[in-house]
mmCIF file of C-alpha atoms in Angstrom:
data_model
loop_
_atom_site.group_PDB
_atom_site.id
_atom_site.type_symbol
_atom_site.label_atom_id
_atom_site.label_comp_id
_atom_site.label_asym_id
_atom_site.label_seq_id
_atom_site.Cartn_x
_atom_site.Cartn_y
_atom_site.Cartn_z
ATOM 1 C CA MET E 1 68.812 139.039 92.558
ATOM 2 C CA VAL E 2 70.735 138.022 89.437
ATOM 3 C CA THR E 3 74.006 136.208 90.187
ATOM 4 C CA SER E 4 76.554 136.283 87.401
ATOM 5 C CA LEU E 5 78.955 133.305 87.435
ATOM 6 C CA ILE E 6 81.624 134.640 85.113
ATOM 7 C CA TYR E 7 83.867 136.509 87.517
ATOM 8 C CA ASN E 8 87.241 134.964 88.444
ATOM 9 C CA SER E 9 86.454 135.522 92.130
ATOM 10 C CA ARG E 10 83.860 132.757 91.729
ATOM 11 C CA GLN E 11 86.336 130.264 90.312
ATOM 12 C CA ASP E 12 88.254 127.967 92.651
ATOM 13 C CA GLU E 13 91.142 125.692 91.637
ATOM 14 C CA LEU E 14 88.800 122.865 90.649
ATOM 15 C CA SER E 15 86.763 125.129 88.420
ATOM 16 C CA LYS E 16 89.875 126.428 86.706
ATOM 17 C CA ARG E 17 91.303 122.891 86.241
ATOM 18 C CA LEU E 18 88.095 121.603 84.696
ATOM 19 C CA PHE E 19 87.890 124.635 82.404
ATOM 20 C CA ARG E 20 91.463 124.154 81.326
ATOM 21 C CA LEU E 21 91.016 120.453 80.597
ATOM 22 C CA LEU E 22 88.086 121.071 78.198
ATOM 23 C CA LYS E 23 89.293 124.357 76.737
ATOM 24 C CA THR E 24 92.360 122.716 75.274
ATOM 25 C CA PHE E 25 90.456 119.701 74.070
ATOM 26 C CA PRO E 26 90.547 119.159 70.245
ATOM 27 C CA LEU E 27 86.790 119.281 69.653
ATOM 28 C CA LYS E 28 84.655 122.221 68.501
ATOM 29 C CA ASN E 29 81.588 123.651 70.206
ATOM 30 C CA ILE E 30 82.019 121.977 73.607
ATOM 31 C CA PHE E 31 79.034 122.651 75.900
ATOM 32 C CA ASN E 32 76.965 121.302 78.813
ATOM 33 C CA PRO E 33 79.696 119.564 80.881
ATOM 34 C CA SER E 34 78.950 117.158 83.751
ATOM 35 C CA PHE E 35 81.814 115.865 85.898
ATOM 36 C CA VAL E 36 83.143 113.893 88.876
ATOM 37 C CA ASP E 37 86.452 113.008 90.482
ATOM 38 C CA ARG E 38 86.930 109.364 91.343
ATOM 39 C CA ASP E 39 89.996 107.357 92.396
ATOM 40 C CA GLY E 40 92.425 109.888 90.989
ATOM 41 C CA TYR E 41 90.514 110.260 87.706
ATOM 42 C CA THR E 42 88.472 113.181 86.486
ATOM 43 C CA ILE E 43 85.501 112.097 84.341
ATOM 44 C CA ILE E 44 83.690 114.688 82.246
ATOM 45 C CA ALA E 45 80.652 114.135 80.070
ATOM 46 C CA PHE E 46 79.861 116.829 77.554
ATOM 47 C CA ARG E 47 78.406 117.600 74.121
ATOM 48 C CA ALA E 48 80.441 118.807 71.141
ATOM 49 C CA ILE E 49 80.550 118.724 67.358
ATOM 50 C CA ASN E 50 81.995 115.473 66.055
ATOM 51 C CA PRO E 51 84.543 116.447 63.382
ATOM 52 C CA ALA E 52 83.936 113.138 61.532
ATOM 53 C CA THR E 53 80.213 113.912 60.942
ATOM 54 C CA ASN E 54 79.925 117.628 61.759
ATOM 55 C CA LYS E 55 77.014 116.744 64.063
ATOM 56 C CA ILE E 56 76.605 117.241 67.809
ATOM 57 C CA ASN E 57 77.532 114.064 69.766
ATOM 58 C CA SER E 58 77.912 113.241 73.426
ATOM 59 C CA PHE E 59 81.341 112.331 74.797
ATOM 60 C CA VAL E 60 82.852 111.042 78.065
ATOM 61 C CA ALA E 61 86.476 112.040 78.699
ATOM 62 C CA THR E 62 88.623 110.534 81.456
ATOM 63 C CA PHE E 63 91.701 112.434 82.641
ATOM 64 C CA GLY E 64 94.472 111.293 85.027
ATOM 65 C CA ASP E 65 95.743 113.253 88.034
ATOM 66 C CA THR E 66 98.423 114.924 85.897
ATOM 67 C CA ASP E 67 95.742 116.040 83.411
ATOM 68 C CA GLN E 68 96.629 113.527 80.729
ATOM 69 C CA LEU E 69 93.767 112.142 78.657
ATOM 70 C CA ILE E 70 93.213 108.475 79.570
ATOM 71 C CA ASP E 71 90.150 107.725 77.425
ATOM 72 C CA LEU E 72 87.613 109.444 75.173
ATOM 73 C CA LEU E 73 84.297 107.681 74.612
ATOM 74 C CA ASN E 74 81.910 108.803 71.902
ATOM 75 C CA LEU E 75 78.679 108.012 73.677
ATOM 76 C CA ASN E 76 76.544 108.090 70.500
ATOM 77 C CA THR E 77 78.741 105.496 68.805
ATOM 78 C CA TYR E 78 78.896 103.357 71.912
ATOM 79 C CA VAL E 79 75.104 103.070 72.484
ATOM 80 C CA GLU E 80 74.379 102.393 68.838
ATOM 81 C CA GLN E 81 75.818 98.873 69.230
ATOM 82 C CA PHE E 82 72.946 98.230 71.736
ATOM 83 C CA GLY E 83 70.320 99.437 69.306
ATOM 84 C CA VAL E 84 69.949 102.875 70.978
ATOM 85 C CA SER E 85 69.433 105.573 68.309
ATOM 86 C CA THR E 86 71.358 108.456 69.907
ATOM 87 C CA ALA E 87 72.603 109.854 73.243
ATOM 88 C CA ALA E 88 71.707 113.446 74.176
ATOM 89 C CA ASP E 89 72.045 115.482 77.407
ATOM 90 C CA PRO E 90 74.483 113.238 79.319
ATOM 91 C CA LYS E 91 74.493 113.933 83.086
ATOM 92 C CA ILE E 92 76.813 112.241 85.573
ATOM 93 C CA PHE E 93 75.755 111.041 89.028
ATOM 94 C CA THR E 94 77.385 108.738 91.598
ATOM 95 C CA GLU E 95 76.597 105.607 93.611
ATOM 96 C CA GLY E 96 78.516 105.688 96.882
ATOM 97 C CA ASN E 97 82.225 106.233 96.670
ATOM 98 C CA THR E 98 82.894 103.870 93.770
ATOM 99 C CA ASN E 99 80.350 103.627 90.949
ATOM 100 C CA VAL E 100 79.795 106.406 88.450
ATOM 101 C CA TRP E 101 76.666 106.522 86.314
ATOM 102 C CA LEU E 102 75.240 108.811 83.722
ATOM 103 C CA THR E 103 71.805 109.383 82.295
ATOM 104 C CA PHE E 104 70.969 110.440 78.800
ATOM 105 C CA ASN E 105 67.921 110.661 76.510
ATOM 106 C CA THR E 106 67.412 109.872 72.862
ATOM 107 C CA GLY E 107 66.526 113.436 71.897
ATOM 108 C CA TYR E 108 63.428 114.654 70.027
ATOM 109 C CA SER E 109 61.186 112.159 68.310
ATOM 110 C CA ASP E 110 58.011 112.353 66.297
ATOM 111 C CA ASP E 111 56.809 109.381 68.283
ATOM 112 C CA GLN E 112 58.398 108.880 71.734
ATOM 113 C CA ASN E 113 61.905 109.169 73.002
ATOM 114 C CA ASP E 114 63.557 107.294 75.860
ATOM 115 C CA VAL E 115 65.619 107.980 79.012
ATOM 116 C CA TYR E 116 68.545 105.705 79.782
ATOM 117 C CA LEU E 117 70.917 104.865 82.646
ATOM 118 C CA LEU E 118 74.486 103.802 81.989
ATOM 119 C CA LYS E 119 77.171 102.823 84.435
ATOM 120 C CA ILE E 120 80.506 104.215 83.193
ATOM 121 C CA TYR E 121 82.916 103.511 86.058
ATOM 122 C CA PRO E 122 84.724 101.303 87.101
ATOM 123 C CA LYS E 123 83.870 100.042 83.618
ATOM 124 C CA VAL E 124 81.396 101.040 80.913
ATOM 125 C CA GLU E 125 78.407 98.668 80.882
ATOM 126 C CA GLN E 126 75.250 98.405 78.762
ATOM 127 C CA PRO E 127 72.558 101.115 78.681
ATOM 128 C CA ILE E 128 69.392 100.476 80.678
ATOM 129 C CA ARG E 129 66.112 101.953 79.423
ATOM 130 C CA CYS E 130 63.885 103.616 82.011
ATOM 131 C CA VAL E 131 60.188 102.838 81.879
ATOM 132 C CA TYR E 132 57.512 104.808 83.746
ATOM 133 C CA GLN E 133 53.809 104.456 82.913
ATOM 134 C CA GLY E 134 53.012 108.068 83.696
ATOM 135 C CA ARG E 135 55.766 109.599 81.535
ATOM 136 C CA GLU E 136 55.391 112.335 78.906
ATOM 137 C CA ARG E 137 55.785 111.568 75.231
ATOM 138 C CA ILE E 138 59.071 113.487 75.049
ATOM 139 C CA GLU E 139 61.304 113.275 78.130
ATOM 140 C CA LYS E 140 64.470 115.246 78.916
ATOM 141 C CA ASN E 141 65.986 115.023 82.368
ATOM 142 C CA TRP E 142 65.249 112.912 85.388
ATOM 143 C CA ALA E 143 67.417 113.602 88.464
ATOM 144 C CA PHE E 144 68.625 110.214 89.669
ATOM 145 C CA PHE E 145 70.063 109.416 93.087
ATOM 146 C CA PHE E 146 70.777 106.331 95.247
ATOM 147 C CA GLU E 147 69.297 106.006 98.708
ATOM 148 C CA ASP E 148 69.254 102.877 100.925
ATOM 149 C CA GLY E 149 70.492 100.783 98.025
ATOM 150 C CA LYS E 150 67.663 101.909 95.717
ATOM 151 C CA ILE E 151 67.673 103.930 92.572
ATOM 152 C CA LEU E 152 65.331 106.950 92.925
ATOM 153 C CA ALA E 153 64.574 109.726 90.517
ATOM 154 C CA LEU E 154 63.114 113.201 90.874
ATOM 155 C CA TYR E 155 60.801 113.164 87.864
ATOM 156 C CA SER E 156 59.341 116.631 88.026
ATOM 157 C CA ILE E 157 59.246 119.644 90.337
ATOM 158 C CA ALA E 158 55.633 120.849 89.835
ATOM 159 C CA PRO E 159 53.799 118.546 90.201
ATOM 160 C CA PHE E 160 56.297 117.150 92.637
ATOM 161 C CA VAL E 161 56.990 113.523 91.638
ATOM 162 C CA VAL E 162 59.659 111.149 92.986
ATOM 163 C CA LEU E 163 60.070 107.720 91.344
ATOM 164 C CA GLU E 164 61.509 104.478 92.679
ATOM 165 C CA ALA E 165 63.111 101.807 90.516
ATOM 166 C CA LEU E 166 61.851 98.239 90.587
ATOM 167 C CA TRP E 167 65.366 96.943 90.509
ATOM 168 C CA PRO E 168 66.828 94.605 89.471
ATOM 169 C CA SER E 169 64.506 94.099 86.562
ATOM 170 C CA SER E 170 63.675 90.758 85.054
ATOM 171 C CA ASP E 171 65.182 92.211 81.847
ATOM 172 C CA ALA E 172 68.683 93.584 82.494
ATOM 173 C CA THR E 173 68.301 96.221 79.825
ATOM 174 C CA VAL E 174 65.085 97.696 81.207
ATOM 175 C CA CYS E 175 64.345 99.294 84.547
ATOM 176 C CA GLU E 176 60.720 100.048 85.507
ATOM 177 C CA PHE E 177 59.915 102.957 87.799
ATOM 178 C CA ARG E 178 56.827 103.571 89.913
ATOM 179 C CA GLU E 179 55.690 106.619 91.882
ATOM 180 C CA ARG E 180 57.021 106.806 95.420
ATOM 181 C CA LEU E 181 55.683 110.339 96.110
ATOM 182 C CA LYS E 182 53.381 112.567 94.146
ATOM 183 C CA ASP E 183 51.958 115.967 95.092
ATOM 184 C CA SER E 184 49.596 117.115 92.347
ATOM 185 C CA GLU E 185 48.491 120.066 94.464
ATOM 186 C CA ASN E 186 51.974 121.601 94.427
ATOM 187 C CA HIS E 187 50.956 124.844 92.644
ATOM 188 C CA ARG E 188 53.056 127.225 94.709
ATOM 189 C CA GLN E 189 56.344 126.394 92.959
ATOM 190 C CA PRO E 190 57.385 128.238 89.855
ATOM 191 C CA ARG E 191 57.473 126.271 86.591
ATOM 192 C CA LEU E 192 60.921 124.804 86.634
ATOM 193 C CA SER E 193 62.617 122.066 84.680
ATOM 194 C CA ILE E 194 65.293 119.729 85.948
ATOM 195 C CA GLY E 195 68.885 120.700 85.021
ATOM 196 C CA THR E 196 71.708 119.015 86.931
ATOM 197 C CA GLN E 197 71.561 115.692 88.710
ATOM 198 C CA LEU E 198 71.313 115.692 92.535
ATOM 199 C CA VAL E 199 74.233 116.162 94.871
ATOM 200 C CA ALA E 200 73.940 115.135 98.539
ATOM 201 C CA THR E 201 73.896 117.729 101.355
ATOM 202 C CA GLY E 202 73.541 117.263 105.062
ATOM 203 C CA SER E 203 69.800 117.484 104.981
ATOM 204 C CA GLY E 204 68.969 116.099 101.528
ATOM 205 C CA TYR E 205 70.022 117.059 98.039
ATOM 206 C CA LEU E 206 70.739 120.130 95.929
ATOM 207 C CA PHE E 207 70.454 120.577 92.199
ATOM 208 C CA ILE E 208 70.172 123.415 89.739
ATOM 209 C CA ALA E 209 66.859 123.743 87.885
ATOM 210 C CA HIS E 210 66.049 125.902 84.882
ATOM 211 C CA ARG E 211 63.481 128.671 84.628
ATOM 212 C CA LYS E 212 62.233 129.409 81.124
ATOM 213 C CA LEU E 213 61.122 132.870 79.914
ATOM 214 C CA THR E 214 59.305 133.137 76.596
ATOM 215 C CA PHE E 215 59.291 136.203 74.328
ATOM 216 C CA PHE E 216 57.457 135.912 70.972
ATOM 217 C CA ASN E 217 57.790 132.108 71.038
ATOM 218 C CA LYS E 218 61.549 132.338 71.717
ATOM 219 C CA ARG E 219 63.152 131.227 74.982
ATOM 220 C CA ILE E 220 65.658 132.355 77.594
ATOM 221 C CA TYR E 221 66.884 129.837 80.259
ATOM 222 C CA TYR E 222 68.628 130.567 83.508
ATOM 223 C CA GLY E 223 69.450 128.586 86.636
ATOM 224 C CA VAL E 224 67.704 128.396 90.051
ATOM 225 C CA PRO E 225 69.066 126.433 93.017
ATOM 226 C CA VAL E 226 66.594 123.865 94.391
ATOM 227 C CA PHE E 227 66.759 121.762 97.489
ATOM 228 C CA LEU E 228 65.152 118.265 97.859
ATOM 229 C CA LEU E 229 64.885 118.056 101.667
ATOM 230 C CA ARG E 230 63.981 114.974 103.695
ATOM 231 C CA ASN E 231 60.926 115.164 105.988
ATOM 232 C CA ASP E 232 58.411 112.777 107.649
ATOM 233 C CA GLN E 233 56.568 112.316 104.293
ATOM 234 C CA GLY E 234 59.758 111.584 102.435
ATOM 235 C CA TYR E 235 60.872 114.808 100.734
ATOM 236 C CA ARG E 236 59.870 118.339 100.031
ATOM 237 C CA ILE E 237 61.011 120.867 97.444
ATOM 238 C CA VAL E 238 62.455 124.232 98.496
ATOM 239 C CA VAL E 239 63.307 126.690 95.714
ATOM 240 C CA ASN E 240 65.780 129.526 96.283
ATOM 241 C CA LYS E 241 63.715 132.239 94.626
ATOM 242 C CA ARG E 242 66.325 134.920 95.399
ATOM 243 C CA MET E 243 68.973 133.552 93.094
ATOM 244 C CA ARG E 244 68.948 133.638 89.324
ATOM 245 C CA LEU E 245 72.080 132.087 87.937
ATOM 246 C CA ILE E 246 73.470 133.291 84.599
ATOM 247 C CA HIS E 247 76.891 133.200 82.988
ATOM 248 C CA SER E 248 76.951 136.937 82.312
ATOM 249 C CA PHE E 249 74.605 139.740 81.302
ATOM 250 C CA ARG E 250 76.187 139.772 77.861
ATOM 251 C CA SER E 251 75.409 136.059 77.410
ATOM 252 C CA LEU E 252 71.679 136.833 77.868
ATOM 253 C CA LEU E 253 71.806 138.393 74.379
ATOM 254 C CA GLY E 254 72.592 135.030 72.860
ATOM 255 C CA SER E 255 75.149 133.963 70.241
ATOM 256 C CA LYS E 256 75.313 134.416 66.519
ATOM 257 C CA LEU E 257 75.537 130.681 65.993
ATOM 258 C CA LYS E 258 72.215 129.071 66.970
ATOM 259 C CA HIS E 259 71.665 125.348 66.901
ATOM 260 C CA ASN E 260 68.087 125.973 68.059
ATOM 261 C CA LYS E 261 66.267 128.743 66.168
ATOM 262 C CA ASN E 262 63.731 129.055 69.059
ATOM 263 C CA LEU E 263 66.439 129.920 71.603
ATOM 264 C CA ILE E 264 67.387 133.436 72.527
ATOM 265 C CA SER E 265 69.923 132.424 75.144
ATOM 266 C CA CYS E 266 70.578 129.900 77.875
ATOM 267 C CA THR E 267 72.838 129.261 80.809
ATOM 268 C CA TYR E 268 72.208 125.533 80.902
ATOM 269 C CA PHE E 269 73.338 123.833 84.140
ATOM 270 C CA SER E 270 74.531 120.281 83.495
ATOM 271 C CA GLY E 271 76.916 119.385 86.328
ATOM 272 C CA ILE E 272 77.303 119.927 90.078
ATOM 273 C CA ASN E 273 79.710 118.673 92.793
ATOM 274 C CA ARG E 274 79.965 119.524 96.492
ATOM 275 C CA ILE E 275 83.469 120.475 97.526
ATOM 276 C CA ALA E 276 82.909 121.853 101.024
ATOM 277 C CA GLU E 277 80.115 122.917 103.378
ATOM 278 C CA ASN E 278 77.806 125.175 101.345
ATOM 279 C CA LYS E 279 80.314 125.283 98.460
ATOM 280 C CA TYR E 280 79.633 123.648 95.128
ATOM 281 C CA VAL E 281 81.272 123.666 91.692
ATOM 282 C CA VAL E 282 78.780 123.855 88.824
ATOM 283 C CA GLY E 283 79.311 123.134 85.141
ATOM 284 C CA TYR E 284 77.132 124.744 82.535
ATOM 285 C CA GLY E 285 76.700 125.409 78.834
ATOM 286 C CA ILE E 286 76.481 128.890 77.342
ATOM 287 C CA ASN E 287 73.963 129.206 74.522
ATOM 288 C CA ASP E 288 74.698 125.641 73.290
ATOM 289 C CA VAL E 289 78.042 126.876 71.897
ATOM 290 C CA ASN E 290 80.399 127.181 74.886
ATOM 291 C CA PHE E 291 80.866 126.182 78.493
ATOM 292 C CA SER E 292 82.280 127.190 81.867
ATOM 293 C CA PHE E 293 82.692 126.021 85.500
ATOM 294 C CA SER E 294 82.177 128.203 88.546
ATOM 295 C CA LEU E 295 82.070 128.118 92.323
ATOM 296 C CA LEU E 296 78.628 128.532 93.813
ATOM 297 C CA ASN E 297 78.151 129.523 97.477
ATOM 298 C CA THR E 298 74.779 128.646 98.951
ATOM 299 C CA ILE E 299 72.231 129.564 100.354
#
């Protein structure tokens, strides 16, 4: 089943408000939004073209309850003062009912890139580099979550790997992770990559992963809901194989403007929030050139 997310019947008031806030924003090529409401503020991380440099940067915008812009942080410029080269793929997640964090990576590198954590609310702090001995040379997204006062991260889906932070670190700017759970025999799951961060449900967590199809070395991405459920061993992965989440059938054809020459099209899921039982609002990018928000009923 292919589920298109473009129809107005799938947009609730929160989706429409988030869309309106970003659609009227004075930046070009906004895509891949991630978001949270906290203490009367709406915080949205996203990527867009910086008019000062004509390059894609990451931003964090904070809006008040009457939709006024309170603050706009250029994440790339902010992390440079700490010696971090760049900030790509920002994703927001929460700690309890107060703290708001995001994670980002330093993009492609000929050598090795890095994954970072950054607390952004109640105040913006310094970036923390994530260290894991078993990591790949180039890393993209780890799905972070807090449980029993500890920082955990879903590192990969197949093999199924959950990491635990050795926190606090002796160095406040570095956080080392070790394996809490690893299932190398997990061959039954489809090859999926992590998209959104995790959002809590009654029995565990939900996130949207990405499935990649390759045609003549060019790629199409779409979304797949995935549950991280608690069990006696810790957690298990359950993939909803019936749902394939896209923005629209037309968007599958791609866009004329292509920042990545190897991309045919993508509905790239970057944000998720639970608003009611089995109801979630998701934020996503469309072919790296546009964005939307939609209501997702599960599952």
